[in-house]
mmCIF file of C-alpha atoms and ligand atoms in Angstrom:
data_model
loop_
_atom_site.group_PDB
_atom_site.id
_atom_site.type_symbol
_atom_site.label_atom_id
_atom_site.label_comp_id
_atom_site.label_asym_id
_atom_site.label_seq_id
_atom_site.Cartn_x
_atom_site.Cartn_y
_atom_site.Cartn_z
ATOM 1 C CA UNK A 26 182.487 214.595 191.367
ATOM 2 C CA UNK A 27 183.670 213.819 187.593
ATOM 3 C CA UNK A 28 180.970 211.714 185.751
ATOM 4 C CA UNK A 29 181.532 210.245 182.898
ATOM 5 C CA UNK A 30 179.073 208.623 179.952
ATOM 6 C CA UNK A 31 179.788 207.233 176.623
ATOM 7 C CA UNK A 32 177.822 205.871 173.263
ATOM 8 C CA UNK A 33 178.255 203.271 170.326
ATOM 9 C CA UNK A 34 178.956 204.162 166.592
ATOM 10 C CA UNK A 35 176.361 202.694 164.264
ATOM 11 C CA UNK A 36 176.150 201.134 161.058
ATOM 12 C CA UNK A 37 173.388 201.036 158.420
ATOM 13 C CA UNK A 38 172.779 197.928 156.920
ATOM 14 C CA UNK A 39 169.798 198.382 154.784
ATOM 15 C CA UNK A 40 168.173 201.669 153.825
ATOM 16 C CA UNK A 41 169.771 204.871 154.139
ATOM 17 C CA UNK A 42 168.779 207.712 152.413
ATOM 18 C CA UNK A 43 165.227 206.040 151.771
ATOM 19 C CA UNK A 44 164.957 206.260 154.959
ATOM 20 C CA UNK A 45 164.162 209.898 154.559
ATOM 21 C CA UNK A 46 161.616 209.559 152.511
ATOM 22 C CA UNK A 47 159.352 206.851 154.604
ATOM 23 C CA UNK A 48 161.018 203.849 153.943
ATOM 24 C CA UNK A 49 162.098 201.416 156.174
ATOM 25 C CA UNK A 50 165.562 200.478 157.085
ATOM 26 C CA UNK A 51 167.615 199.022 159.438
ATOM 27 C CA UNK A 52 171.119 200.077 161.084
ATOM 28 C CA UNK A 53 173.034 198.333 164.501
ATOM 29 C CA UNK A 54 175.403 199.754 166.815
ATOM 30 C CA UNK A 55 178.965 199.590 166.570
ATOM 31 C CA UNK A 56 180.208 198.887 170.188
ATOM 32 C CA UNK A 57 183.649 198.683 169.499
ATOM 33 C CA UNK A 58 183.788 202.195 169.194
ATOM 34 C CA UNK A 59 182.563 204.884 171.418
ATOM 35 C CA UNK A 60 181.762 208.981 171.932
ATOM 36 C CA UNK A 61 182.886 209.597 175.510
ATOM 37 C CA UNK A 62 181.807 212.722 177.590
ATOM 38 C CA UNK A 63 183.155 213.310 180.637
ATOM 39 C CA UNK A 64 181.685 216.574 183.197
ATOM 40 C CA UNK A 65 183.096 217.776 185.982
ATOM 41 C CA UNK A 66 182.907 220.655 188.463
ATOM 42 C CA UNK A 67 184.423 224.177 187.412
ATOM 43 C CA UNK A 68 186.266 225.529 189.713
ATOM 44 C CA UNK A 69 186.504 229.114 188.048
ATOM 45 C CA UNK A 70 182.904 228.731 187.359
ATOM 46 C CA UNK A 71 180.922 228.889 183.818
ATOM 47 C CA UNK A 72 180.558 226.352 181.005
ATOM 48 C CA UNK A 73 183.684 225.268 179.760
ATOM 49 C CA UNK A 74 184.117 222.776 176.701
ATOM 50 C CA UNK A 75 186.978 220.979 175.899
ATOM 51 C CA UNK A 76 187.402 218.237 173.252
ATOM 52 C CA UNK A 77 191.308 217.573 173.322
ATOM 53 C CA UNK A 78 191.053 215.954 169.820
ATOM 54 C CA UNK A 79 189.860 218.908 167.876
ATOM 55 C CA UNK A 80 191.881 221.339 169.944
ATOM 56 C CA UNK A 81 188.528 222.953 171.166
ATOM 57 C CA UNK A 82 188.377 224.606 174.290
ATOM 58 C CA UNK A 83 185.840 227.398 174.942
ATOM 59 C CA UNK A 84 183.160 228.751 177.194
ATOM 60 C CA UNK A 85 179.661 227.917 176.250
ATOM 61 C CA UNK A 86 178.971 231.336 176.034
ATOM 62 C CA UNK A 87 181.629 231.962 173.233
ATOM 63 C CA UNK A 88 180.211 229.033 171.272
ATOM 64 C CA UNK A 89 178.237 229.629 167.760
ATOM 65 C CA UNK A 90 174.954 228.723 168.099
ATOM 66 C CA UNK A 91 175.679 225.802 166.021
ATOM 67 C CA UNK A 92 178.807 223.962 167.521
ATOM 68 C CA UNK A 93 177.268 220.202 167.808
ATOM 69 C CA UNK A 94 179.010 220.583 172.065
ATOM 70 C CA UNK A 95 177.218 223.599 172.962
ATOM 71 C CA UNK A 96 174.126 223.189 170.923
ATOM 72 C CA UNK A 97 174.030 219.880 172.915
ATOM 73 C CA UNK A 98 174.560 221.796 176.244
ATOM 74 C CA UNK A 99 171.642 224.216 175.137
ATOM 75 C CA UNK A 100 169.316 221.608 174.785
ATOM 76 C CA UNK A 101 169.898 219.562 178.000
ATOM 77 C CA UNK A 102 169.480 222.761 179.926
ATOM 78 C CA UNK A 103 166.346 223.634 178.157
ATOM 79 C CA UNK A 104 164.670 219.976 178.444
ATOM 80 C CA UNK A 105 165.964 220.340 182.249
ATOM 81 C CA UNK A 106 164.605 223.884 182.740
ATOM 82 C CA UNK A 107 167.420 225.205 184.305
ATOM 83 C CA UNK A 108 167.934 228.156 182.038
ATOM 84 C CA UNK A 109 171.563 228.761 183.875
ATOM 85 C CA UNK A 110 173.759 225.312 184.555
ATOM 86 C CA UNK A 111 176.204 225.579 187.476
ATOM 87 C CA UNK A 112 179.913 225.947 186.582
ATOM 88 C CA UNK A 113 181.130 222.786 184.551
ATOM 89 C CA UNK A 114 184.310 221.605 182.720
ATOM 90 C CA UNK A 115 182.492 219.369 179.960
ATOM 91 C CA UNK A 116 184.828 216.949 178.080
ATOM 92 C CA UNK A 117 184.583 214.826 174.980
ATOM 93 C CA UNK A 118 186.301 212.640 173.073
ATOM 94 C CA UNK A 119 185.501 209.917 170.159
ATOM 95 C CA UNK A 120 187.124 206.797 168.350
ATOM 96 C CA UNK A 121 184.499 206.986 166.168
ATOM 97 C CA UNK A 122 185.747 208.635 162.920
ATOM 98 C CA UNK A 123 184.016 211.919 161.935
ATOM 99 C CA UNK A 124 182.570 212.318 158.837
ATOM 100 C CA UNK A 125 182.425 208.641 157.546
ATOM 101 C CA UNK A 126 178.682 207.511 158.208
ATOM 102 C CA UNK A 127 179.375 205.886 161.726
ATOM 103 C CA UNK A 128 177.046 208.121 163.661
ATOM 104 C CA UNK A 129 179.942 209.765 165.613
ATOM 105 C CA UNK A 130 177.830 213.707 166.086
ATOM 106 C CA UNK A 131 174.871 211.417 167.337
ATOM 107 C CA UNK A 132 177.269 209.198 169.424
ATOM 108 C CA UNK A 133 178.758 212.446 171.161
ATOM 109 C CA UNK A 134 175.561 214.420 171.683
ATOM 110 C CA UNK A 135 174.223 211.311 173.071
ATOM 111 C CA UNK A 136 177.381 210.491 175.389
ATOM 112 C CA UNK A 137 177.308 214.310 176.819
ATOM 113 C CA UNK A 138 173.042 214.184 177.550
ATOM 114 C CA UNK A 139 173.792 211.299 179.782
ATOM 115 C CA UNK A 140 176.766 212.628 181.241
ATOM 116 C CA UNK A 141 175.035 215.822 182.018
ATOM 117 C CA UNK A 142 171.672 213.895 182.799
ATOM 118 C CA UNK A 143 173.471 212.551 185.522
ATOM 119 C CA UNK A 144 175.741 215.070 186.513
ATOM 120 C CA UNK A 145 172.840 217.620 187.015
ATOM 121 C CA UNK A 146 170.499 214.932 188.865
ATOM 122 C CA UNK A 147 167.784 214.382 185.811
ATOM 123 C CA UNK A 148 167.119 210.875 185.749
ATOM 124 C CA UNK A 149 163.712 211.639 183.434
ATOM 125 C CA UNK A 150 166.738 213.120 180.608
ATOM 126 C CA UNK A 151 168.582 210.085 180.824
ATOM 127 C CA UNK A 152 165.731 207.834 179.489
ATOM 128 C CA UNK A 153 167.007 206.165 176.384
ATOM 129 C CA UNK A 154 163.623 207.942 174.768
ATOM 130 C CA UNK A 155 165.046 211.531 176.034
ATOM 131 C CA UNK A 156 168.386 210.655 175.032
ATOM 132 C CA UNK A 157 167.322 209.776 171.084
ATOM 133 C CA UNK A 158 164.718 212.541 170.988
ATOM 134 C CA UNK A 159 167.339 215.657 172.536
ATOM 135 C CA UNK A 160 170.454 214.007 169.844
ATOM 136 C CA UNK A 161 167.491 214.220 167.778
ATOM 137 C CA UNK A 162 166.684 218.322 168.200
ATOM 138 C CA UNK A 163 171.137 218.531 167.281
ATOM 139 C CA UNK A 164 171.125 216.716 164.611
ATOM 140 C CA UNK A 165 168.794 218.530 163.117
ATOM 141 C CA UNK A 166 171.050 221.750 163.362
ATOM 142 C CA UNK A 167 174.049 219.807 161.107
ATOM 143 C CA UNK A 168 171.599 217.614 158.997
ATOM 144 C CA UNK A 169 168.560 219.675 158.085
ATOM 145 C CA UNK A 170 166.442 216.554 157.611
ATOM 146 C CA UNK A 171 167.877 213.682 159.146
ATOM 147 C CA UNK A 172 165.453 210.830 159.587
ATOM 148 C CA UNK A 173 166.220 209.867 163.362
ATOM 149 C CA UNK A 174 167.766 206.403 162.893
ATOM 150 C CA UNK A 175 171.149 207.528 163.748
ATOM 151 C CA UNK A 176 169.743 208.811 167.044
ATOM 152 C CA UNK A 177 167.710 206.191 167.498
ATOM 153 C CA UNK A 178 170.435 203.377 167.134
ATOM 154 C CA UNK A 179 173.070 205.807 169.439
ATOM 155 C CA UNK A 180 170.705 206.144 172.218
ATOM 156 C CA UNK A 181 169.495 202.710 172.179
ATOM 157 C CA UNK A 182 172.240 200.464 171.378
ATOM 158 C CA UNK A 183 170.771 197.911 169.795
ATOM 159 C CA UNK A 184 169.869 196.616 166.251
ATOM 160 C CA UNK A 185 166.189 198.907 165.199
ATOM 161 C CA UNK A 186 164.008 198.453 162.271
ATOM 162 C CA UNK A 187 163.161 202.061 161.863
ATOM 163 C CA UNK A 188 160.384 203.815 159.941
ATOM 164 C CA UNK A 189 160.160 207.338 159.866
ATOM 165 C CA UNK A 190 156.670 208.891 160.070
ATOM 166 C CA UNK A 191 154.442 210.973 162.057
ATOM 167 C CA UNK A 192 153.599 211.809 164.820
ATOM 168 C CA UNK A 193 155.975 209.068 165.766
ATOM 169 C CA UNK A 194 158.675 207.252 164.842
ATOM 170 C CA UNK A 195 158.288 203.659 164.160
ATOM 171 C CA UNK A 196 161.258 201.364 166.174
ATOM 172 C CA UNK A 197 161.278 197.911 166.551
ATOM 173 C CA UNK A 198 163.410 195.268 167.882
ATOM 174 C CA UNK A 199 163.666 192.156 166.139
ATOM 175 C CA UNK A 200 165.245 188.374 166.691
ATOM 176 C CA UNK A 201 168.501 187.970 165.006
ATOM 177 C CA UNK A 202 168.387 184.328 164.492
ATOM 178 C CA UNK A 203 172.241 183.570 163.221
ATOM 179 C CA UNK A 204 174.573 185.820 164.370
ATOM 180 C CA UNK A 205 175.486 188.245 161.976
ATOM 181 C CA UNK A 206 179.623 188.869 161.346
ATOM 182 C CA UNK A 207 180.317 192.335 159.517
ATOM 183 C CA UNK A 208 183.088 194.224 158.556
ATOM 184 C CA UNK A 209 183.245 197.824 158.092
ATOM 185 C CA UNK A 210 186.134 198.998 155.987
ATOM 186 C CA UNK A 211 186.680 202.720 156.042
ATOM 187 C CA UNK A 212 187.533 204.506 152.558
ATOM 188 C CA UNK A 213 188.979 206.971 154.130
ATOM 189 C CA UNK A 214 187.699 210.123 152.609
ATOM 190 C CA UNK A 215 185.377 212.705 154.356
ATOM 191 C CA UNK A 216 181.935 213.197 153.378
ATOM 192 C CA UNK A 217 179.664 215.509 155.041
ATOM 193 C CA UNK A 218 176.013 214.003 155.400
ATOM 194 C CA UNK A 219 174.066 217.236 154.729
ATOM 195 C CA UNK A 220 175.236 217.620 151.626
ATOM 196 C CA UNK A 221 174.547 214.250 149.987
ATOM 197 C CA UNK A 222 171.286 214.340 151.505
ATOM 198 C CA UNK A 223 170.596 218.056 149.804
ATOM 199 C CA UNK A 224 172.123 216.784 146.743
ATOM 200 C CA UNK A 225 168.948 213.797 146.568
ATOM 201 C CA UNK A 226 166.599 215.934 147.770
ATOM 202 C CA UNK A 227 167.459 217.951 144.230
ATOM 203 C CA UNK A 228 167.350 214.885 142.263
ATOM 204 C CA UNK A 229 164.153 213.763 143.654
ATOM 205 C CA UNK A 230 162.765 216.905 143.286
ATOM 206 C CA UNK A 231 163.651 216.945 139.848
ATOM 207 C CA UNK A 232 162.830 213.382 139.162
ATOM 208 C CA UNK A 233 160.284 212.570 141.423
ATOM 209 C CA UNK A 234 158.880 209.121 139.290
ATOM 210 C CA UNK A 235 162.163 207.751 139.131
ATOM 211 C CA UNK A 236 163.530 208.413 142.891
ATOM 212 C CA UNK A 237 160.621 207.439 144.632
ATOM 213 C CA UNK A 238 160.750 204.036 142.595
ATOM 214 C CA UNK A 239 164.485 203.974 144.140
ATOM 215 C CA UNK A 240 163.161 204.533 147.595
ATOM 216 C CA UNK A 241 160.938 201.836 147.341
ATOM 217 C CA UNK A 242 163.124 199.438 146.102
ATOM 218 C CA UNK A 243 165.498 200.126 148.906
ATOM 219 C CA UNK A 244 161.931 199.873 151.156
ATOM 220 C CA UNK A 245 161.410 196.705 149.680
ATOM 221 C CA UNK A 246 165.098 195.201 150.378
ATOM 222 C CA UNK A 247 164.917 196.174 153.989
ATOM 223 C CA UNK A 248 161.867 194.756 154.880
ATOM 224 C CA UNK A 249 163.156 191.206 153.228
ATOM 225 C CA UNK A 250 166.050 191.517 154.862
ATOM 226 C CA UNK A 251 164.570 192.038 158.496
ATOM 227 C CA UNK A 252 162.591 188.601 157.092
ATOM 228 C CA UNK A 253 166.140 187.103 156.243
ATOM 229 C CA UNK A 254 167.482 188.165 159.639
ATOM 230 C CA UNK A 255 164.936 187.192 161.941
ATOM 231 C CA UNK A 256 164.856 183.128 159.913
ATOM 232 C CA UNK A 257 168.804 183.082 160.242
ATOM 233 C CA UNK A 258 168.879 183.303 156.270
ATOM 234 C CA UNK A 259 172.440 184.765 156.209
ATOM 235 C CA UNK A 260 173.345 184.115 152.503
ATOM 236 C CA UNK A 261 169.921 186.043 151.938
ATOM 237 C CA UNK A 262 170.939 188.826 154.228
ATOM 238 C CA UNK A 263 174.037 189.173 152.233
ATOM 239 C CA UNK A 264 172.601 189.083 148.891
ATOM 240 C CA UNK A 265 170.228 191.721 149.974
ATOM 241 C CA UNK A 266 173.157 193.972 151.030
ATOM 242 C CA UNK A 267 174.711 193.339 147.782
ATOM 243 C CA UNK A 268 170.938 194.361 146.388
ATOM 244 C CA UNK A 269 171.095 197.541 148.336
ATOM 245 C CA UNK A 270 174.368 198.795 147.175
ATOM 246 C CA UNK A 271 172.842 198.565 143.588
ATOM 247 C CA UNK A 272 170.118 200.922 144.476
ATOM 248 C CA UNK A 273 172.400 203.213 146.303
ATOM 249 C CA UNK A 274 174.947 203.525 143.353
ATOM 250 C CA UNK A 275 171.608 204.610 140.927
ATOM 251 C CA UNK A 276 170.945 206.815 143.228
ATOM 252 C CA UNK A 277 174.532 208.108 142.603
ATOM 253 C CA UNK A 278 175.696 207.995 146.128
ATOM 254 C CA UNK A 279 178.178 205.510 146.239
ATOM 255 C CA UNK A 280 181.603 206.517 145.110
ATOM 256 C CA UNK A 281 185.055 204.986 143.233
ATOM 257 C CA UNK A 282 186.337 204.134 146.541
ATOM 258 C CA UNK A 283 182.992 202.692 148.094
ATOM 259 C CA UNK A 284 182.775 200.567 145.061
ATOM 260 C CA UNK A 285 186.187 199.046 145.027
ATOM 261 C CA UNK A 286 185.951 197.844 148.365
ATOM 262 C CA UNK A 287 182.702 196.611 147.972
ATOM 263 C CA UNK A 288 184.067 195.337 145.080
ATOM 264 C CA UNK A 289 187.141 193.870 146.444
ATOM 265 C CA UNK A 290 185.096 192.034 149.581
ATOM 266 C CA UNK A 291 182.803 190.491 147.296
ATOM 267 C CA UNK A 292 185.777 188.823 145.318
ATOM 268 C CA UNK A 293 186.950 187.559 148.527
ATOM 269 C CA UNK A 294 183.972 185.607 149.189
ATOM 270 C CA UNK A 295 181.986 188.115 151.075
ATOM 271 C CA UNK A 296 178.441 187.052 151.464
ATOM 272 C CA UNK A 297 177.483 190.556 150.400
ATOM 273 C CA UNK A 298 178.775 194.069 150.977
ATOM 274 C CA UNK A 299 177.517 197.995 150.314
ATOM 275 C CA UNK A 300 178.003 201.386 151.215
ATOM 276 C CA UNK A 301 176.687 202.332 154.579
ATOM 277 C CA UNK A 302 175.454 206.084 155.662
ATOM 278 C CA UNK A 303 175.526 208.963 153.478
ATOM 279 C CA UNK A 304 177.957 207.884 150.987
ATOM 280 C CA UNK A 305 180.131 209.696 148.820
ATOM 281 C CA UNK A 306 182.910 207.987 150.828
ATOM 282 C CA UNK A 307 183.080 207.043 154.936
ATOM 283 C CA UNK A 308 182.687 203.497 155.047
ATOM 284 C CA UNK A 309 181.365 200.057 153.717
ATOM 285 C CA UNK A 310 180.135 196.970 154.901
ATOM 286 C CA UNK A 311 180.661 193.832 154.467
ATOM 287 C CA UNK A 312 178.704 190.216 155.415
ATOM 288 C CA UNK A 313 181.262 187.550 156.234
ATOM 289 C CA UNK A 314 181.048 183.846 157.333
ATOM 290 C CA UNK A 315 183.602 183.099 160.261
ATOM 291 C CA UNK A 316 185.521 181.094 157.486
ATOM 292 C CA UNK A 317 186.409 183.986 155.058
ATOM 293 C CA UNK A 318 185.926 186.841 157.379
ATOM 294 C CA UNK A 319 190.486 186.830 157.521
ATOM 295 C CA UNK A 320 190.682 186.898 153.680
ATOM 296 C CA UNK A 321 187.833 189.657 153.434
ATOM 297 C CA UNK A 322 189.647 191.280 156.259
ATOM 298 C CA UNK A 323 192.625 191.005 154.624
ATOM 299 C CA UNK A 324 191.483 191.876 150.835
ATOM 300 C CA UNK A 325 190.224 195.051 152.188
ATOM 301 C CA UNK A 326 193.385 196.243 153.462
ATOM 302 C CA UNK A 327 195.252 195.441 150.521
ATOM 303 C CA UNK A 328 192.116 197.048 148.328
ATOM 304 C CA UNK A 329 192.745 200.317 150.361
ATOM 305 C CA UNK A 330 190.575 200.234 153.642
ATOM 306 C CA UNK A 331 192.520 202.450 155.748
ATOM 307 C CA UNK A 332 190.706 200.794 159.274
ATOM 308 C CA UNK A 333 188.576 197.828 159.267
ATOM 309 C CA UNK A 334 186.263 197.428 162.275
ATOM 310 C CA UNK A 335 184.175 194.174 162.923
ATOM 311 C CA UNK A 336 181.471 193.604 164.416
ATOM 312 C CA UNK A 337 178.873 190.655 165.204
ATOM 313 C CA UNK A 338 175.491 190.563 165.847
ATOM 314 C CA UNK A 339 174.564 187.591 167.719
ATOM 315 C CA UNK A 340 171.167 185.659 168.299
HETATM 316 O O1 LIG B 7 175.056 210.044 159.185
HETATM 317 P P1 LIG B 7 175.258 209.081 158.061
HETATM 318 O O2 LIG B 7 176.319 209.484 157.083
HETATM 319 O O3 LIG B 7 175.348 207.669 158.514
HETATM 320 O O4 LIG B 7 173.952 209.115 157.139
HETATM 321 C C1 LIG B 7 172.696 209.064 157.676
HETATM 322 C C2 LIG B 7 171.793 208.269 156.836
HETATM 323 C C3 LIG B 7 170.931 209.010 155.838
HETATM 324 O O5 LIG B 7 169.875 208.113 155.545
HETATM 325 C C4 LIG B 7 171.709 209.281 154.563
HETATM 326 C C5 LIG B 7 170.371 210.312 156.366
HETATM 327 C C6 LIG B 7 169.355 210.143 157.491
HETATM 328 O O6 LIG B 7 169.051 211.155 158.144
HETATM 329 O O7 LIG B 7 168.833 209.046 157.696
#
């Protein structure tokens, strides 16, 4: 029996890094691509993981106790309380690039729960709820502090205005009343989350006053925009996204690259555009109408995008 489970990319529209710190913000999942995780029996027995991408292949046991596959393992098997898993051949692989604020260590972790979920009979694991909340407990290894949208969006697959705070997370639906069309242009260089996120944690430590008035700008934006969204305003969406990108840059976490594309979609009649994730490079965003969505597309790639995914969110 080979079963076989995958999850969406995401994309934050409004919000990121605020997001740590209370504020609201909302990201959407990016169908188009996916984590897949594939588990099947092991015929020599023990916990084997392969991801034919990365040219990983190792037993579980081998594993440092942070590599995102095994840690993932670990914590299905815990949740499940089956301290030792029978024989398996786990298998992953991702079009989701790594490292560019698309979700794709959320995606995965969340593709192999429900591929083990199902593979080891666990129904209750499989809940999108269980699913968020165990890519939750891995992220947490690579991230340090990571708010829980990115799990949140992964497991859920759908469009969440998402409000970290105790004990629980607030997530909430809402109407999309025009459909949305974005592109997502992809600077192409790496950036690992946990260190932009350390890096504001040092400014706003430093400069509390002056951060915090960031976050709530950034706050502010995303709770208009959810406004915007759900009355079909999309020249307001954009303009808030355009808003956004401001903040994001004073809080010195856009980049040369993110800028010139933002830049570069803007000048092509964009409706707005801004950095999306972590920043520091990975990827950018960008609010078309179906009109100039080719000659944004098309800008883009000329300005340097080297892949441009699109996306729409419909009503
Ligand atoms: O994983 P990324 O690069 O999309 O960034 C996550 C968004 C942050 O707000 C920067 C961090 C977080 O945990 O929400």
């Amino acid at each position: 029996m080979r079963i076989e489970a995958t999850a969406p990319g995401k994309v934050i529209l409004f919000g990121e890094h605020a997001v740590v710190y209370g504020r609201p913000a909302i990201a959407v999942p990016l169908t188009q691509v996916r984590a897949a995780a594939a588990v099947e029996p092991n015929p020599e027995g023990g916990i084997r993981l392969v991801a034919p991408d990365l040219a990983v292949d190792i037993q579980l046991e081998e594993a440092p106790y942070d590599d995102p596959l095994a840690a993932t393992v670990r914590q299905v098997a815990r949740a499940a309380g089956m301290p030792k898993l029978p024989g398996l051949i786990l298998t992953v692989s991702s079009q989701i690039p790594i490292a560019s604020g698309l979700g794709s260590g959320a995606a995965i972790s969340a593709a192999i729960i429900r591929a083990l979920a199902a593979y080891l009979a666990q129904p209750e694991l499989s809940t999108d709820e269980q699913v968020s909340a165990l890519t939750y407990e891995v992220e947490k290894i690579h991230h340090g502090t990571p708010s829980g949208i990115d799990n949140t969006v992964v497991a859920f697959e759908r469009p969440v205005y998402f409000v970290r705070r105790q004990p629980r997370n607030l997530v909430e639906a809402f109407r999309v009343a025009s459909p949305l069309r974005l592109l997502v242009g992809d600077t192409g260089v790496a950036s690992a989350t946990k260190l932009v996120v350390d890096d504001v944690r040092r400014q706003w430590l430093a400069e509390r006053r002056v951060f915090e008035a960031l976050f709530d700008r950034c706050g502010s934006i995303a709770e208009s925009a959810r406004d915007a969204i759900e009355r079909g305003d999309v020249a307001e969406v954009g303009k808030l996204m355009s808003a956004n990108h401001r903040v994001l840059q004073e809080m010195t976490v856009s980049s040369p690259e993110l800028d010139r594309l933002v830049a570069v979609a803007v000048d092509a009649g964009a409706l707005g555009a801004k950095m999306s994730g972590a920043g520091r490079g990975g990827n950018m965003v960008a609010l078309v109408s179906a009109e100039e969505e080719e000659a944004v597309r098309t800008a883009l790639a000329q300005g340097g995008a080297r892949t441009i995914l699109t996306t729409c969110l419909s009503a």
